[in-house]
Short mmCIF file of C-alpha atoms and ligand atoms in Angstrom, two decimals:
data_model
loop_
_atom_site.label_atom_id
_atom_site.label_comp_id
_atom_site.label_asym_id
_atom_site.label_seq_id
_atom_site.Cartn_x
_atom_site.Cartn_y
_atom_site.Cartn_z
CA MET A 1 0.02 -0.11 -0.05
CA THR A 2 1.32 3.34 -0.55
CA ASP A 3 1.94 5.70 1.90
CA GLU A 4 -1.33 8.02 0.81
CA ARG A 5 -3.22 5.08 0.47
CA LEU A 6 -1.96 4.04 3.98
CA ARG A 7 -2.99 7.45 5.04
CA GLU A 8 -6.37 7.21 3.97
CA ALA A 9 -7.07 3.69 5.22
CA ILE A 10 -6.01 4.85 9.01
CA ALA A 11 -8.51 7.99 8.31
CA GLY A 12 -11.31 5.95 7.44
CA GLU A 13 -10.83 3.35 9.83
CA LEU A 14 -10.61 6.18 12.86
CA LEU A 15 -13.66 7.72 11.03
CA ALA A 16 -15.53 4.33 10.81
CA ALA A 17 -15.38 3.63 14.61
CA ARG A 18 -16.09 7.28 15.09
CA GLY A 19 -19.35 7.04 13.44
CA ARG A 20 -20.12 3.61 15.80
CA THR A 21 -19.37 5.55 19.08
CA GLN A 22 -21.87 8.37 17.91
CA GLY A 23 -24.55 6.05 17.15
CA LEU A 24 -24.06 4.43 20.55
CA THR A 25 -23.61 7.31 22.47
CA ASP A 26 -26.10 9.94 21.03
CA SER A 27 -28.99 7.22 20.52
CA VAL A 28 -29.75 7.80 24.73
CA ASP A 29 -29.79 10.75 26.72
CA ASP A 30 -27.53 11.92 29.42
CA GLY A 31 -29.09 10.44 32.31
CA GLU A 32 -28.54 7.32 30.69
CA LEU A 33 -25.39 8.13 29.53
CA ILE A 34 -23.91 9.04 33.20
CA ALA A 35 -26.05 5.79 34.50
CA GLN A 36 -24.77 2.32 35.38
CA HIS A 37 -26.61 -0.49 33.73
CA SER A 38 -24.73 -3.49 35.38
CA ARG A 39 -22.16 -3.54 37.32
CA LEU A 40 -20.85 -5.37 35.10
CA MET A 41 -20.11 -2.34 32.84
CA SER A 42 -18.83 1.02 32.86
CA PRO A 43 -20.84 4.13 32.62
CA LEU A 44 -21.34 4.88 28.50
CA VAL A 45 -19.82 8.60 29.15
CA TRP A 46 -16.84 6.67 31.02
CA ASP A 47 -16.51 4.34 27.68
CA LEU A 48 -16.61 7.73 25.53
CA ALA A 49 -13.76 9.79 27.31
CA HIS A 50 -11.87 6.79 27.73
CA ILE A 51 -11.58 6.56 24.21
CA GLY A 52 -10.66 9.70 23.71
CA ASN A 53 -8.07 9.45 26.56
CA GLN A 54 -6.01 6.19 25.35
CA GLU A 55 -6.03 8.01 21.30
CA GLU A 56 -4.36 11.28 23.17
CA LEU A 57 -2.18 8.79 25.36
CA TRP A 58 -0.55 6.84 22.34
CA LEU A 59 -1.28 9.10 19.51
CA LEU A 60 -0.89 12.80 20.57
CA ARG A 61 1.79 12.11 23.34
CA ASN A 62 3.95 8.49 22.40
CA VAL A 63 3.66 9.47 18.60
CA GLY A 64 3.67 13.21 18.78
CA GLY A 65 5.24 13.80 21.76
CA ARG A 66 2.71 16.40 22.81
CA ASP A 67 2.17 17.56 26.47
CA PRO A 68 -0.57 15.99 28.06
CA MET A 69 -4.05 18.27 27.75
CA HIS A 70 -5.97 17.51 30.92
CA PRO A 71 -3.50 15.11 32.76
CA GLU A 72 -5.59 15.95 36.30
CA ILE A 73 -8.44 13.25 34.24
CA ASP A 74 -5.82 10.36 33.10
CA PRO A 75 -6.22 8.54 36.24
CA LEU A 76 -10.25 8.36 36.44
CA TYR A 77 -9.87 6.60 32.64
CA ASP A 78 -7.03 4.64 33.23
CA ALA A 79 -8.74 0.85 33.29
CA PHE A 80 -6.15 -0.85 35.79
CA GLU A 81 -6.82 2.06 38.72
CA HIS A 82 -10.53 1.59 38.50
CA PRO A 83 -12.64 -1.40 38.21
CA ARG A 84 -15.66 -1.48 36.37
CA ALA A 85 -18.51 -1.18 39.22
CA GLU A 86 -16.09 1.95 41.04
CA ARG A 87 -16.37 4.17 37.79
CA PRO A 88 -19.64 5.90 38.37
CA SER A 89 -18.79 7.05 41.52
CA LEU A 90 -15.48 9.06 39.72
CA PRO A 91 -16.10 12.70 38.57
CA LEU A 92 -16.44 11.80 35.26
CA LEU A 93 -16.56 14.19 32.61
CA PRO A 94 -20.07 15.09 32.23
CA PRO A 95 -21.10 14.23 28.64
CA ALA A 96 -20.71 17.26 26.78
CA GLU A 97 -17.74 17.90 28.46
CA ALA A 98 -16.11 14.18 27.34
CA ARG A 99 -17.67 14.55 24.02
CA GLY A 100 -15.72 17.68 23.46
CA TYR A 101 -12.29 16.12 24.84
CA ALA A 102 -12.53 12.87 22.09
CA ALA A 103 -13.29 15.17 19.35
CA GLU A 104 -10.70 17.55 20.29
CA VAL A 105 -8.25 14.89 20.34
CA ARG A 106 -9.37 13.72 17.32
CA GLY A 107 -9.08 16.67 15.06
CA ARG A 108 -5.41 17.04 16.56
CA VAL A 109 -4.80 13.37 15.29
CA LEU A 110 -5.99 14.25 11.93
CA ASP A 111 -3.40 17.09 11.91
CA LEU A 112 -0.53 14.47 13.23
CA LEU A 113 -1.71 11.62 10.71
CA GLU A 114 -1.17 14.15 7.95
CA GLY A 115 2.41 14.57 8.55
CA VAL A 116 4.04 11.47 10.80
CA SER A 117 6.61 9.11 9.13
CA LEU A 118 4.80 5.61 9.17
CA SER A 119 7.73 3.52 8.64
CA GLY A 120 10.78 3.64 10.91
CA ALA A 121 9.78 3.41 14.76
CA PRO A 122 8.19 0.09 15.29
CA LEU A 123 5.41 1.85 16.99
CA LEU A 124 4.80 3.88 13.29
CA ARG A 125 5.27 1.15 11.26
CA ALA A 126 2.23 0.34 8.59
CA GLY A 127 0.78 2.59 10.90
CA PHE A 128 0.65 0.48 13.88
CA ALA A 129 -0.11 3.02 16.67
CA PHE A 130 -3.20 4.00 14.79
CA GLY A 131 -4.47 0.90 14.05
CA LEU A 132 -4.32 -0.08 17.92
CA ILE A 133 -6.47 2.97 18.40
CA ALA A 134 -9.01 2.02 15.78
CA GLN A 135 -9.43 -0.93 16.96
CA HIS A 136 -9.30 -0.23 20.59
CA GLU A 137 -12.09 2.25 19.68
CA GLN A 138 -13.93 -0.58 17.81
CA GLN A 139 -13.60 -2.71 20.82
CA HIS A 140 -15.37 -0.51 22.98
CA ASP A 141 -17.95 -0.09 20.53
CA GLU A 142 -18.60 -3.29 21.23
CA THR A 143 -18.06 -3.51 25.29
CA MET A 144 -21.05 -0.11 24.88
CA LEU A 145 -23.75 -2.60 22.61
CA ILE A 146 -23.05 -5.26 25.51
CA THR A 147 -23.72 -2.25 27.81
CA HIS A 148 -27.16 -1.18 25.55
CA GLN A 149 -28.18 -4.70 26.08
CA LEU A 150 -28.00 -5.02 29.43
CA ARG A 151 -29.92 -1.84 29.41
CA LYS A 152 -33.28 -1.85 30.52
CA GLY A 153 -36.05 0.21 29.13
CA GLU A 154 -37.44 0.84 25.40
CA ALA A 155 -35.73 0.27 22.38
CA VAL A 156 -33.34 3.00 21.08
CA LEU A 157 -31.51 0.81 18.39
CA ALA A 158 -32.56 -0.27 14.76
CA ALA A 159 -30.74 -2.03 12.30
CA PRO A 160 -31.78 -4.29 9.22
CA ALA A 161 -32.36 -7.90 9.83
CA PRO A 162 -29.57 -10.47 7.99
CA ALA A 163 -30.88 -12.14 5.12
CA PRO A 164 -32.01 -15.70 5.64
CA ALA A 165 -29.73 -18.45 5.09
CA PRO A 166 -29.76 -20.19 1.91
CA ALA A 167 -31.36 -23.63 1.62
CA ASP A 168 -28.29 -25.77 1.13
CA ARG A 169 -27.71 -29.33 2.81
CA LEU A 170 -24.82 -28.70 4.85
CA PRO A 171 -23.09 -31.51 6.45
CA ALA A 172 -23.48 -31.64 10.32
CA GLU A 173 -19.40 -31.43 10.61
CA VAL A 174 -16.73 -31.18 8.65
CA VAL A 175 -13.06 -33.36 8.81
CA VAL A 176 -10.17 -31.43 9.41
CA PRO A 177 -6.99 -33.77 8.19
CA ALA A 178 -4.16 -34.49 10.82
CA GLY A 179 -0.82 -32.77 10.47
CA PRO A 180 0.71 -29.51 11.10
CA PHE A 181 -0.21 -25.85 10.17
CA THR A 182 0.82 -21.82 10.50
CA MET A 183 -0.73 -20.54 13.87
CA GLY A 184 -0.47 -16.78 14.70
CA THR A 185 1.36 -14.38 12.32
CA ASP A 186 4.30 -12.30 12.21
CA THR A 187 3.23 -10.45 8.45
CA GLU A 188 -0.58 -8.66 9.92
CA PRO A 189 0.47 -5.41 10.19
CA TRP A 190 -2.16 -4.44 13.17
CA ALA A 191 -2.03 -7.90 14.34
CA LEU A 192 -1.88 -7.34 18.79
CA ASP A 193 1.07 -9.19 20.20
CA ASN A 194 -1.10 -12.30 21.55
CA GLU A 195 -2.01 -13.03 17.93
CA ARG A 196 2.35 -13.43 17.28
CA PRO A 197 4.63 -14.78 16.39
CA ALA A 198 3.48 -17.52 13.50
CA HIS A 199 4.51 -20.97 15.01
CA ARG A 200 3.84 -24.37 13.40
CA VAL A 201 1.02 -26.82 15.37
CA ASP A 202 0.81 -30.16 14.64
CA LEU A 203 -2.63 -31.79 15.11
CA PRO A 204 -4.16 -35.18 15.24
CA ALA A 205 -7.71 -35.14 12.63
CA PHE A 206 -10.52 -33.93 14.11
CA ALA A 207 -14.54 -33.35 13.08
CA ILE A 208 -15.57 -29.56 13.79
CA ASP A 209 -19.36 -28.09 13.73
CA THR A 210 -20.31 -26.99 10.03
CA VAL A 211 -21.84 -23.87 11.87
CA PRO A 212 -22.29 -22.29 14.99
CA VAL A 213 -24.60 -24.56 17.51
CA SER A 214 -28.27 -22.91 16.95
CA ASN A 215 -31.19 -22.08 19.47
CA GLY A 216 -33.05 -24.95 18.18
CA ASP A 217 -30.38 -27.33 19.20
CA TYR A 218 -29.61 -25.31 22.24
CA GLN A 219 -33.59 -25.51 22.99
CA ARG A 220 -33.56 -29.65 22.84
CA PHE A 221 -30.65 -29.54 25.64
CA ILE A 222 -32.87 -27.86 28.20
CA ALA A 223 -35.61 -29.75 26.89
CA ASP A 224 -33.52 -32.78 27.90
CA GLY A 225 -33.10 -31.69 31.37
CA GLY A 226 -29.60 -30.39 30.53
CA TYR A 227 -29.65 -27.68 33.16
CA ARG A 228 -30.45 -30.59 35.82
CA GLU A 229 -28.01 -33.37 35.11
CA PRO A 230 -24.70 -32.74 37.09
CA ARG A 231 -23.16 -35.61 34.50
CA TRP A 232 -23.22 -33.19 31.86
CA TRP A 233 -21.29 -30.42 33.57
CA SER A 234 -17.89 -29.67 35.06
CA PRO A 235 -17.31 -29.86 39.01
CA ALA A 236 -16.90 -25.79 38.37
CA GLY A 237 -19.44 -25.43 35.83
CA TRP A 238 -22.05 -27.44 38.17
CA GLU A 239 -21.38 -25.26 41.25
CA HIS A 240 -21.56 -21.89 39.30
CA ARG A 241 -24.91 -23.34 37.30
CA ASN A 242 -26.06 -23.80 40.95
CA ALA A 243 -24.86 -20.35 42.51
CA ALA A 244 -25.93 -18.48 39.66
CA GLY A 245 -29.14 -20.56 39.32
CA LEU A 246 -28.75 -20.91 35.51
CA THR A 247 -31.84 -22.32 33.21
CA ALA A 248 -31.25 -20.99 29.59
CA PRO A 249 -29.21 -18.16 28.08
CA LEU A 250 -28.92 -14.89 29.55
CA PHE A 251 -32.23 -12.82 28.44
CA TRP A 252 -34.47 -16.06 28.06
CA THR A 253 -37.93 -16.26 29.75
CA ALA A 254 -39.95 -19.16 29.34
CA ARG A 255 -44.04 -18.12 29.45
CA ASP A 256 -46.88 -20.54 28.38
CA GLY A 257 -43.87 -23.02 27.19
CA VAL A 258 -42.33 -20.59 24.59
CA TRP A 259 -38.99 -19.48 25.30
CA LEU A 260 -38.88 -15.46 24.95
CA ARG A 261 -35.53 -13.25 24.40
CA ARG A 262 -34.90 -9.90 25.00
CA ARG A 263 -32.75 -8.08 22.74
CA PHE A 264 -31.74 -4.23 22.79
CA GLY A 265 -35.54 -3.63 24.22
CA ARG A 266 -37.36 -5.68 21.99
CA VAL A 267 -38.81 -9.56 23.28
CA GLU A 268 -39.35 -11.93 21.07
CA PRO A 269 -39.59 -15.27 20.29
CA VAL A 270 -36.08 -16.96 20.09
CA PRO A 271 -35.53 -18.00 16.92
CA PRO A 272 -34.07 -21.35 16.70
CA ASN A 273 -32.30 -20.80 13.51
CA GLU A 274 -30.08 -18.40 14.73
CA PRO A 275 -26.80 -19.16 16.50
CA VAL A 276 -27.29 -19.52 20.67
CA LEU A 277 -25.76 -16.44 22.31
CA HIS A 278 -25.35 -15.17 25.63
CA VAL A 279 -23.86 -18.39 27.43
CA THR A 280 -21.58 -18.92 29.40
CA TRP A 281 -18.38 -21.19 28.64
CA TYR A 282 -19.52 -23.61 31.33
CA GLU A 283 -22.65 -23.60 29.31
CA ALA A 284 -21.52 -24.32 26.40
CA GLU A 285 -18.88 -27.07 28.02
CA ALA A 286 -22.14 -28.65 29.38
CA TYR A 287 -24.03 -28.80 25.81
CA ALA A 288 -21.23 -30.29 23.94
CA ARG A 289 -21.04 -33.14 26.69
CA TRP A 290 -24.32 -33.73 26.51
CA ALA A 291 -24.08 -33.95 22.49
CA GLY A 292 -21.30 -36.54 22.98
CA ARG A 293 -18.53 -33.56 21.66
CA ARG A 294 -16.40 -31.17 23.24
CA LEU A 295 -15.39 -27.88 22.79
CA PRO A 296 -12.67 -27.18 20.11
CA THR A 297 -9.16 -26.21 21.23
CA GLU A 298 -8.21 -22.63 20.01
CA ALA A 299 -5.43 -24.58 17.89
CA GLU A 300 -7.98 -26.21 16.28
CA TRP A 301 -10.32 -23.37 15.24
CA GLU A 302 -7.54 -21.22 13.85
CA LYS A 303 -7.21 -24.50 11.64
CA ALA A 304 -10.61 -25.21 10.63
CA ALA A 305 -10.69 -21.28 9.93
CA ARG A 306 -7.24 -20.48 8.06
CA PHE A 307 -5.72 -23.74 6.92
CA ASP A 308 -5.48 -24.39 3.02
CA PRO A 309 -5.25 -27.76 2.44
CA ALA A 310 -4.29 -27.15 -1.63
CA SER A 311 -1.22 -24.72 -0.42
CA GLY A 312 -0.45 -25.88 2.83
CA ARG A 313 -0.76 -22.05 4.15
CA SER A 314 -2.59 -20.54 6.48
CA ARG A 315 -5.15 -17.36 5.06
CA ARG A 316 -6.08 -14.43 7.21
CA PHE A 317 -9.52 -15.60 6.89
CA PRO A 318 -11.47 -18.29 6.22
CA TRP A 319 -12.58 -16.97 2.49
CA GLY A 320 -9.00 -15.52 1.50
CA ASP A 321 -6.70 -13.24 2.29
CA GLU A 322 -9.04 -10.13 0.99
CA ALA A 323 -10.44 -7.92 3.80
CA PRO A 324 -13.83 -8.87 4.92
CA GLY A 325 -16.54 -7.86 2.71
CA GLU A 326 -20.41 -8.02 3.42
CA GLN A 327 -20.85 -10.96 1.48
CA HIS A 328 -18.25 -12.87 4.20
CA ALA A 329 -19.49 -12.37 7.39
CA ASN A 330 -21.97 -10.53 9.47
CA LEU A 331 -19.42 -8.42 11.08
CA GLY A 332 -19.42 -4.37 11.90
CA GLN A 333 -22.91 -3.90 13.65
CA ARG A 334 -24.66 -3.68 9.98
CA HIS A 335 -27.23 -6.04 11.70
CA LEU A 336 -27.71 -5.98 15.25
CA GLN A 337 -28.08 -9.52 15.67
CA PRO A 338 -26.41 -13.08 14.00
CA ALA A 339 -27.44 -14.20 11.00
CA GLU A 340 -29.06 -18.15 10.82
CA VAL A 341 -26.48 -21.12 11.26
CA GLY A 342 -25.48 -21.55 7.32
CA SER A 343 -25.52 -18.01 6.36
CA TYR A 344 -23.00 -16.63 4.33
CA PRO A 345 -21.33 -19.35 1.93
CA ALA A 346 -19.29 -16.96 0.20
CA GLY A 347 -17.42 -16.26 4.12
CA ALA A 348 -17.00 -20.64 4.19
CA SER A 349 -13.32 -22.03 4.77
CA PRO A 350 -11.42 -23.73 2.34
CA LEU A 351 -13.09 -27.27 3.90
CA GLY A 352 -16.14 -25.48 4.32
CA VAL A 353 -16.94 -24.45 7.65
CA ARG A 354 -18.99 -21.26 8.00
CA GLN A 355 -19.44 -18.13 9.91
CA LEU A 356 -15.98 -18.88 12.07
CA ILE A 357 -15.84 -15.31 11.71
CA GLY A 358 -18.45 -13.02 12.65
CA ASP A 359 -22.30 -13.36 14.05
CA VAL A 360 -21.28 -15.20 17.81
CA TRP A 361 -17.86 -15.29 19.41
CA GLU A 362 -17.20 -19.02 19.59
CA TRP A 363 -15.35 -20.05 22.85
CA THR A 364 -13.03 -22.53 22.87
CA ALA A 365 -11.85 -25.33 25.13
CA SER A 366 -8.46 -23.30 25.50
CA ASP A 367 -7.18 -21.22 28.40
CA PHE A 368 -5.57 -17.78 27.49
CA THR A 369 -1.76 -18.10 27.18
CA PRO A 370 0.65 -17.01 25.39
CA TYR A 371 2.41 -18.42 22.18
CA PRO A 372 5.78 -19.78 22.21
CA GLY A 373 7.92 -16.57 21.82
CA PHE A 374 5.33 -13.96 22.99
CA ARG A 375 6.82 -10.87 23.44
CA ALA A 376 4.94 -8.05 24.95
CA TRP A 377 4.29 -5.07 22.72
CA PRO A 378 3.67 -2.35 23.15
CA TYR A 379 2.74 -1.96 26.71
CA ARG A 380 2.37 -5.35 29.06
CA GLU A 381 -1.41 -4.33 29.97
CA TYR A 382 -2.67 -5.27 26.28
CA SER A 383 -2.00 -9.08 27.14
CA GLU A 384 0.53 -10.42 29.55
CA VAL A 385 -1.18 -9.29 32.51
CA PHE A 386 -4.00 -11.65 31.89
CA PHE A 387 -1.78 -14.39 30.71
CA PRO A 388 -2.29 -16.88 34.03
CA GLU A 389 0.52 -16.44 36.81
CA ALA A 390 3.26 -19.21 36.89
CA GLY A 391 2.13 -21.89 39.23
CA ARG A 392 -1.29 -20.19 39.07
CA PRO A 393 -4.92 -21.68 36.91
CA ALA A 394 -5.48 -20.00 34.28
CA GLU A 395 -8.29 -17.72 35.01
CA TYR A 396 -9.91 -16.80 31.12
CA LYS A 397 -11.15 -18.69 27.98
CA VAL A 398 -10.29 -17.85 24.69
CA LEU A 399 -12.84 -16.98 22.33
CA ARG A 400 -12.67 -17.12 18.71
CA GLY A 401 -14.14 -15.55 15.33
CA GLY A 402 -15.67 -11.90 16.39
CA SER A 403 -19.23 -11.37 16.94
CA PHE A 404 -21.95 -8.88 14.50
CA ALA A 405 -20.61 -6.59 16.97
CA VAL A 406 -16.99 -6.84 15.98
CA ALA A 407 -15.81 -4.26 13.00
CA PRO A 408 -13.66 -5.92 10.57
CA VAL A 409 -10.32 -3.60 11.37
CA ALA A 410 -10.88 -5.65 15.14
CA CYS A 411 -11.18 -8.91 13.65
CA ARG A 412 -8.64 -12.13 11.84
CA GLY A 413 -8.43 -15.42 11.34
CA THR A 414 -5.65 -15.32 14.24
CA PHE A 415 -7.65 -12.77 16.56
CA ARG A 416 -7.72 -13.96 20.29
CA ASN A 417 -10.28 -12.80 23.24
CA TRP A 418 -10.60 -13.58 26.28
CA ASP A 419 -12.94 -13.93 28.92
CA TYR A 420 -14.01 -15.60 32.65
CA PRO A 421 -15.65 -18.92 32.11
CA ILE A 422 -18.63 -17.26 33.75
CA ARG A 423 -19.43 -14.20 31.68
CA ARG A 424 -22.61 -14.42 29.35
CA GLN A 425 -23.63 -10.90 28.78
CA ILE A 426 -20.83 -11.12 26.26
CA PHE A 427 -22.18 -11.89 22.63
CA ALA A 428 -20.86 -15.59 23.03
CA GLY A 429 -21.54 -18.88 21.15
CA PHE A 430 -19.84 -21.43 20.40
CA ARG A 431 -19.35 -24.65 17.51
CA THR A 432 -18.70 -28.43 19.16
CA ALA A 433 -16.00 -30.90 17.63
CA ARG A 434 -14.75 -34.22 18.30
CA ASP A 435 -11.78 -36.60 18.14
CA LEU A 436 -11.40 -39.19 14.88
CA PRO A 437 -9.95 -42.42 15.09
CA ASP A 438 -6.17 -42.22 14.17
CA GLY A 439 -5.36 -42.16 10.63
CA ALA A 440 -9.35 -40.96 9.73
FE1 LIG B 501 -9.87 0.19 26.76
#
């Protein structure tokens, strides 16, 4: 990409992120921006100024060498200094000031972008620091959409529904042959530290679901007593199921024998053909055991998504190396819901696995750990502090593939997300896998 094209691409990504941020924060009044809709989330007004503050820190100060604009507010917007539950009690910038601050930072960043060198220093190579900030804002746009889902009250967001899935007859599972593949990346310019370095991983043959587990599938697990049978659950999962009183995915309620769910303020019958959403890792694990299967490991997921048997190489995305288009995947909050299972044939992997990118984040069996040769960059707090400490059990499980709420810029075949196995306000579903006999 020429230098000029790169600058245009960066400006376009920053603009797209800000458009989403404005859509999510202009759709509610100031009272709702300041309110905390769930103890799991920040007030929306915190996200707004935090987006501006991180952009100021990384781009204006680190890259541009500018002085802090308002050093006194830095601690308020440091995610490590104040947990989310504490944030509403902080002396946060009110909505108009938060908007003004983010806009002023952005204006100065666009000026900086015109003259800065996009080569040389590692932080600037291929515009990495700008890519980091575009991804950061889009990640908060996903977080803010989760806040919208948790908020009570009338619907304020709307988007067209995705097209129905084509009527293809798909096999239930796809066989991924045994052998090595390249996991992670050395070449993706805006990949984050935890996706690096590229390394070879040799896997036995396995089979993986062609599509994510659907609401209809999941209702059969419920109807079969899945939540009442400890044998399907791990000990930790059963303990959590009991402590939290889990009986169905979050936002589901049964009325007269019909499952309803609330989504962005609207209540509707659970659509059987959509991927199941808002389940914990423990529920995904229990479902898989009930189905006689298991969750795929992170390496299995990535091999199913990226490995091209014809060339032996790993692609950037299941469909190839080109950036996600509307025909490939349900990304970017274009639709405020996952598409039906079996959608996006143009986004299938070389082996025929569908919807690996977009729709729902997919829980994997794996703990969040560093790849061999991991190097924290550009700061420890992005990934390293979430890896297990020596001798301590891992706390986080890996999710892959992104959801309908994730922007293309923050989603790749190598992208890794992680969360506690008890979390389900996130846009998470899953698919299952199984071992194959030797030589299959
Ligand atoms: Fe952040």
